[in-house]
Amino acid sequence: MNVIIRGESRPFRTVEFDEQKNQVRLIEQRLLPHQFKIVSTRDYQETAMAIKDMIVRGAGAIGATAAYGLAQGVCACVDSQPVRFARHVQQVYETLKNARPTAVDPVNAMNRVLAGMRQGHTVEEQKKLARAEARRFADENADECQAIGRHGVSLIRNGMTILTHCNAGWLAFVDYGSATAPIYAAQRDGLEFKVFCDETRPRSQGATLTAWELAQQKIPHQIIADNAAGHFMQCGEIDLVIVGSDRTLGRTGEVANKIGTYTKAVLAARHKIPFYVAIPFSTLDWNLNSGQEIPIEERSGDEVLGAWGTNSQGKRHYLRVANPSSTARNPGFDVTPPELITGIITPAGIFKPRSLWANRKKLGGPQ
Ligand code: MRU
């Protein structure tokens, strides 16, 4: 998508790979919206740290980063003895997988890279295949998000106000975004509408990232406090909700997404407002049998007890807000049950959450 730099609009992807230097290139998302900066990771450990520290975040973006990180780690291995090489590959895989637990995209993305590598007979062939498969995953992620836009745009009408939670925009993917793809498509089709961005405490991805993205694309939007959505729904000021997901269970239709999503789904059901979830294929988990099995990331309480911002010198700065002696709990995600979800917007069309399993062939699931 486009970023305005010194008055000029330029296209960027969230994640890229420099094959010459064997480096992953990332937008430093912790500095947005105050500063736009690209950083490079020099080895797979740095790539894993970039995921853990949320330089890059969002399910599809960390999926592509993990795929490139695996290729990066594989290509850096100087040992071509097959058993030691395989052990190294496993170590790289585990390091990247453990960086963040809730999103399934990194695992799905890296499994694809491993499957691609298996077609190679020599270590050199496998390295080449790892790079090619990681690139293919990233390109497909962008294409799938565009397809989500083509299907999801049918839900948007002139004059609507659309609520979105957290950031399932292009910064959370390689390009276009999932929840925002129908919004960008609607703008291209000349529709007039407005977006409410939940601020999404504690890390404020809605207030910082989604709002920045929409501003770059000149889409009318307003940031609302997380607690305000119920009020606006009651006043008839929200017509449609579209959110993303970090893991959607193909067997049950349960949706893990940023903390607070479940609350919004309950409110939307109460007010009979359509509630949609937009996902590429890599967000589908075909293995788990229950949302209770989804690993929910529990992050540092400091995120709840204070907030990060940028000072007048452009430096990131943490400000303690809460009572000094208090501690906090900070689950990063929650699980929304299928009965609260109107539909799942995928690159293959819009499905009822409980029909995902029956449609698994179309959705790239198991046979
Ligand atoms: O903790 P984050 O910022 O990596 O959380 C991921 C998200 O941004 C959201 O949960 C999003 O809605 C789904 S990711 C496409």
JSON list of N, CA, C and O in Angstrom, two decimals, residues 114-141:
[
{"chain": "A", "resi": 114, "resn": "LEU", "atom": "N", "xyz": [8.98, -25.77, 4.72]},
{"chain": "A", "resi": 114, "resn": "LEU", "atom": "CA", "xyz": [9.58, -27.10, 4.94]},
{"chain": "A", "resi": 114, "resn": "LEU", "atom": "C", "xyz": [9.14, -28.07, 3.85]},
{"chain": "A", "resi": 114, "resn": "LEU", "atom": "O", "xyz": [9.94, -28.84, 3.32]},
{"chain": "A", "resi": 115, "resn": "ALA", "atom": "N", "xyz": [7.84, -28.02, 3.51]},
{"chain": "A", "resi": 115, "resn": "ALA", "atom": "CA", "xyz": [7.33, -28.93, 2.46]},
{"chain": "A", "resi": 115, "resn": "ALA", "atom": "C", "xyz": [8.02, -28.62, 1.13]},
{"chain": "A", "resi": 115, "resn": "ALA", "atom": "O", "xyz": [8.38, -29.54, 0.39]},
{"chain": "A", "resi": 116, "resn": "GLY", "atom": "N", "xyz": [8.21, -27.34, 0.85]},
{"chain": "A", "resi": 116, "resn": "GLY", "atom": "CA", "xyz": [8.91, -26.96, -0.38]},
{"chain": "A", "resi": 116, "resn": "GLY", "atom": "C", "xyz": [10.34, -27.49, -0.39]},
{"chain": "A", "resi": 116, "resn": "GLY", "atom": "O", "xyz": [10.82, -28.03, -1.40]},
{"chain": "A", "resi": 117, "resn": "MET", "atom": "N", "xyz": [11.01, -27.37, 0.76]},
{"chain": "A", "resi": 117, "resn": "MET", "atom": "CA", "xyz": [12.41, -27.81, 0.86]},
{"chain": "A", "resi": 117, "resn": "MET", "atom": "C", "xyz": [12.55, -29.31, 0.60]},
{"chain": "A", "resi": 117, "resn": "MET", "atom": "O", "xyz": [13.57, -29.77, 0.08]},
{"chain": "A", "resi": 118, "resn": "ARG", "atom": "N", "xyz": [11.53, -30.06, 0.98]},
{"chain": "A", "resi": 118, "resn": "ARG", "atom": "CA", "xyz": [11.61, -31.54, 0.84]},
{"chain": "A", "resi": 118, "resn": "ARG", "atom": "C", "xyz": [11.72, -31.97, -0.62]},
{"chain": "A", "resi": 118, "resn": "ARG", "atom": "O", "xyz": [12.13, -33.09, -0.90]},
{"chain": "A", "resi": 119, "resn": "GLN", "atom": "N", "xyz": [11.40, -31.07, -1.54]},
{"chain": "A", "resi": 119, "resn": "GLN", "atom": "CA", "xyz": [11.53, -31.42, -2.96]},
{"chain": "A", "resi": 119, "resn": "GLN", "atom": "C", "xyz": [13.00, -31.39, -3.41]},
{"chain": "A", "resi": 119, "resn": "GLN", "atom": "O", "xyz": [13.32, -31.87, -4.49]},
{"chain": "A", "resi": 120, "resn": "GLY", "atom": "N", "xyz": [13.86, -30.82, -2.58]},
{"chain": "A", "resi": 120, "resn": "GLY", "atom": "CA", "xyz": [15.27, -30.71, -2.97]},
{"chain": "A", "resi": 120, "resn": "GLY", "atom": "C", "xyz": [16.08, -31.91, -2.51]},
{"chain": "A", "resi": 120, "resn": "GLY", "atom": "O", "xyz": [15.82, -32.46, -1.44]},
{"chain": "A", "resi": 121, "resn": "HIS", "atom": "N", "xyz": [17.10, -32.28, -3.31]},
{"chain": "A", "resi": 121, "resn": "HIS", "atom": "CA", "xyz": [17.90, -33.45, -2.93]},
{"chain": "A", "resi": 121, "resn": "HIS", "atom": "C", "xyz": [19.19, -33.07, -2.22]},
{"chain": "A", "resi": 121, "resn": "HIS", "atom": "O", "xyz": [19.71, -33.83, -1.41]},
{"chain": "A", "resi": 122, "resn": "THR", "atom": "N", "xyz": [19.71, -31.89, -2.52]},
{"chain": "A", "resi": 122, "resn": "THR", "atom": "CA", "xyz": [20.94, -31.45, -1.86]},
{"chain": "A", "resi": 122, "resn": "THR", "atom": "C", "xyz": [20.64, -30.27, -0.95]},
{"chain": "A", "resi": 122, "resn": "THR", "atom": "O", "xyz": [19.58, -29.63, -1.08]},
{"chain": "A", "resi": 123, "resn": "VAL", "atom": "N", "xyz": [21.59, -29.97, -0.06]},
{"chain": "A", "resi": 123, "resn": "VAL", "atom": "CA", "xyz": [21.41, -28.82, 0.84]},
{"chain": "A", "resi": 123, "resn": "VAL", "atom": "C", "xyz": [21.27, -27.54, 0.02]},
{"chain": "A", "resi": 123, "resn": "VAL", "atom": "O", "xyz": [20.43, -26.69, 0.32]},
{"chain": "A", "resi": 124, "resn": "GLU", "atom": "N", "xyz": [22.08, -27.41, -1.03]},
{"chain": "A", "resi": 124, "resn": "GLU", "atom": "CA", "xyz": [22.01, -26.20, -1.86]},
{"chain": "A", "resi": 124, "resn": "GLU", "atom": "C", "xyz": [20.63, -26.05, -2.51]},
{"chain": "A", "resi": 124, "resn": "GLU", "atom": "O", "xyz": [20.05, -24.96, -2.54]},
{"chain": "A", "resi": 125, "resn": "GLU", "atom": "N", "xyz": [20.10, -27.17, -2.98]},
{"chain": "A", "resi": 125, "resn": "GLU", "atom": "CA", "xyz": [18.76, -27.13, -3.59]},
{"chain": "A", "resi": 125, "resn": "GLU", "atom": "C", "xyz": [17.72, -26.73, -2.55]},
{"chain": "A", "resi": 125, "resn": "GLU", "atom": "O", "xyz": [16.81, -25.96, -2.81]},
{"chain": "A", "resi": 126, "resn": "GLN", "atom": "N", "xyz": [17.87, -27.29, -1.36]},
{"chain": "A", "resi": 126, "resn": "GLN", "atom": "CA", "xyz": [16.89, -26.99, -0.30]},
{"chain": "A", "resi": 126, "resn": "GLN", "atom": "C", "xyz": [16.92, -25.52, 0.09]},
{"chain": "A", "resi": 126, "resn": "GLN", "atom": "O", "xyz": [15.88, -24.92, 0.37]},
{"chain": "A", "resi": 127, "resn": "LYS", "atom": "N", "xyz": [18.09, -24.93, 0.10]},
{"chain": "A", "resi": 127, "resn": "LYS", "atom": "CA", "xyz": [18.20, -23.50, 0.43]},
{"chain": "A", "resi": 127, "resn": "LYS", "atom": "C", "xyz": [17.44, -22.65, -0.61]},
{"chain": "A", "resi": 127, "resn": "LYS", "atom": "O", "xyz": [16.70, -21.74, -0.27]},
{"chain": "A", "resi": 128, "resn": "LYS", "atom": "N", "xyz": [17.66, -23.02, -1.87]},
{"chain": "A", "resi": 128, "resn": "LYS", "atom": "CA", "xyz": [17.00, -22.28, -2.96]},
{"chain": "A", "resi": 128, "resn": "LYS", "atom": "C", "xyz": [15.48, -22.43, -2.85]},
{"chain": "A", "resi": 128, "resn": "LYS", "atom": "O", "xyz": [14.72, -21.46, -3.00]},
{"chain": "A", "resi": 129, "resn": "LEU", "atom": "N", "xyz": [15.05, -23.65, -2.56]},
{"chain": "A", "resi": 129, "resn": "LEU", "atom": "CA", "xyz": [13.61, -23.91, -2.46]},
{"chain": "A", "resi": 129, "resn": "LEU", "atom": "C", "xyz": [12.99, -23.19, -1.26]},
{"chain": "A", "resi": 129, "resn": "LEU", "atom": "O", "xyz": [11.85, -22.73, -1.31]},
{"chain": "A", "resi": 130, "resn": "ALA", "atom": "N", "xyz": [13.75, -23.08, -0.16]},
{"chain": "A", "resi": 130, "resn": "ALA", "atom": "CA", "xyz": [13.25, -22.38, 1.03]},
{"chain": "A", "resi": 130, "resn": "ALA", "atom": "C", "xyz": [12.97, -20.92, 0.70]},
{"chain": "A", "resi": 130, "resn": "ALA", "atom": "O", "xyz": [11.91, -20.37, 1.04]},
{"chain": "A", "resi": 131, "resn": "ARG", "atom": "N", "xyz": [13.90, -20.29, -0.01]},
{"chain": "A", "resi": 131, "resn": "ARG", "atom": "CA", "xyz": [13.71, -18.87, -0.40]},
{"chain": "A", "resi": 131, "resn": "ARG", "atom": "C", "xyz": [12.51, -18.73, -1.32]},
{"chain": "A", "resi": 131, "resn": "ARG", "atom": "O", "xyz": [11.68, -17.84, -1.16]},
{"chain": "A", "resi": 132, "resn": "ALA", "atom": "N", "xyz": [12.42, -19.65, -2.28]},
{"chain": "A", "resi": 132, "resn": "ALA", "atom": "CA", "xyz": [11.33, -19.55, -3.28]},
{"chain": "A", "resi": 132, "resn": "ALA", "atom": "C", "xyz": [9.98, -19.74, -2.60]},
{"chain": "A", "resi": 132, "resn": "ALA", "atom": "O", "xyz": [9.02, -19.02, -2.89]},
{"chain": "A", "resi": 133, "resn": "GLU", "atom": "N", "xyz": [9.89, -20.69, -1.68]},
{"chain": "A", "resi": 133, "resn": "GLU", "atom": "CA", "xyz": [8.60, -20.97, -1.04]},
{"chain": "A", "resi": 133, "resn": "GLU", "atom": "C", "xyz": [8.20, -19.83, -0.11]},
{"chain": "A", "resi": 133, "resn": "GLU", "atom": "O", "xyz": [7.02, -19.47, -0.01]},
{"chain": "A", "resi": 134, "resn": "ALA", "atom": "N", "xyz": [9.18, -19.24, 0.58]},
{"chain": "A", "resi": 134, "resn": "ALA", "atom": "CA", "xyz": [8.87, -18.10, 1.47]},
{"chain": "A", "resi": 134, "resn": "ALA", "atom": "C", "xyz": [8.33, -16.93, 0.64]},
{"chain": "A", "resi": 134, "resn": "ALA", "atom": "O", "xyz": [7.35, -16.27, 1.02]},
{"chain": "A", "resi": 135, "resn": "ARG", "atom": "N", "xyz": [8.98, -16.72, -0.51]},
{"chain": "A", "resi": 135, "resn": "ARG", "atom": "CA", "xyz": [8.53, -15.63, -1.39]},
{"chain": "A", "resi": 135, "resn": "ARG", "atom": "C", "xyz": [7.11, -15.90, -1.89]},
{"chain": "A", "resi": 135, "resn": "ARG", "atom": "O", "xyz": [6.27, -15.02, -1.93]},
{"chain": "A", "resi": 136, "resn": "ARG", "atom": "N", "xyz": [6.87, -17.17, -2.25]},
{"chain": "A", "resi": 136, "resn": "ARG", "atom": "CA", "xyz": [5.53, -17.54, -2.74]},
{"chain": "A", "resi": 136, "resn": "ARG", "atom": "C", "xyz": [4.49, -17.30, -1.65]},
{"chain": "A", "resi": 136, "resn": "ARG", "atom": "O", "xyz": [3.40, -16.80, -1.91]},
{"chain": "A", "resi": 137, "resn": "PHE", "atom": "N", "xyz": [4.83, -17.67, -0.40]},
{"chain": "A", "resi": 137, "resn": "PHE", "atom": "CA", "xyz": [3.87, -17.46, 0.69]},
{"chain": "A", "resi": 137, "resn": "PHE", "atom": "C", "xyz": [3.53, -15.97, 0.80]},
{"chain": "A", "resi": 137, "resn": "PHE", "atom": "O", "xyz": [2.36, -15.59, 0.91]},
{"chain": "A", "resi": 138, "resn": "ALA", "atom": "N", "xyz": [4.56, -15.13, 0.76]},
{"chain": "A", "resi": 138, "resn": "ALA", "atom": "CA", "xyz": [4.33, -13.68, 0.92]},
{"chain": "A", "resi": 138, "resn": "ALA", "atom": "C", "xyz": [3.48, -13.14, -0.23]},
{"chain": "A", "resi": 138, "resn": "ALA", "atom": "O", "xyz": [2.53, -12.37, -0.01]},
{"chain": "A", "resi": 139, "resn": "ASP", "atom": "N", "xyz": [3.80, -13.55, -1.45]},
{"chain": "A", "resi": 139, "resn": "ASP", "atom": "CA", "xyz": [3.04, -13.07, -2.61]},
{"chain": "A", "resi": 139, "resn": "ASP", "atom": "C", "xyz": [1.59, -13.53, -2.52]},
{"chain": "A", "resi": 139, "resn": "ASP", "atom": "O", "xyz": [0.66, -12.77, -2.80]},
{"chain": "A", "resi": 140, "resn": "GLU", "atom": "N", "xyz": [1.39, -14.78, -2.12]},
{"chain": "A", "resi": 140, "resn": "GLU", "atom": "CA", "xyz": [0.02, -15.30, -2.03]},
{"chain": "A", "resi": 140, "resn": "GLU", "atom": "C", "xyz": [-0.76, -14.60, -0.92]},
{"chain": "A", "resi": 140, "resn": "GLU", "atom": "O", "xyz": [-1.96, -14.39, -1.04]},
{"chain": "A", "resi": 141, "resn": "ASN", "atom": "N", "xyz": [-0.06, -14.26, 0.17]},
{"chain": "A", "resi": 141, "resn": "ASN", "atom": "CA", "xyz": [-0.72, -13.54, 1.26]},
{"chain": "A", "resi": 141, "resn": "ASN", "atom": "C", "xyz": [-1.30, -12.22, 0.74]},
{"chain": "A", "resi": 141, "resn": "ASN", "atom": "O", "xyz": [-2.45, -11.88, 1.04]}
]
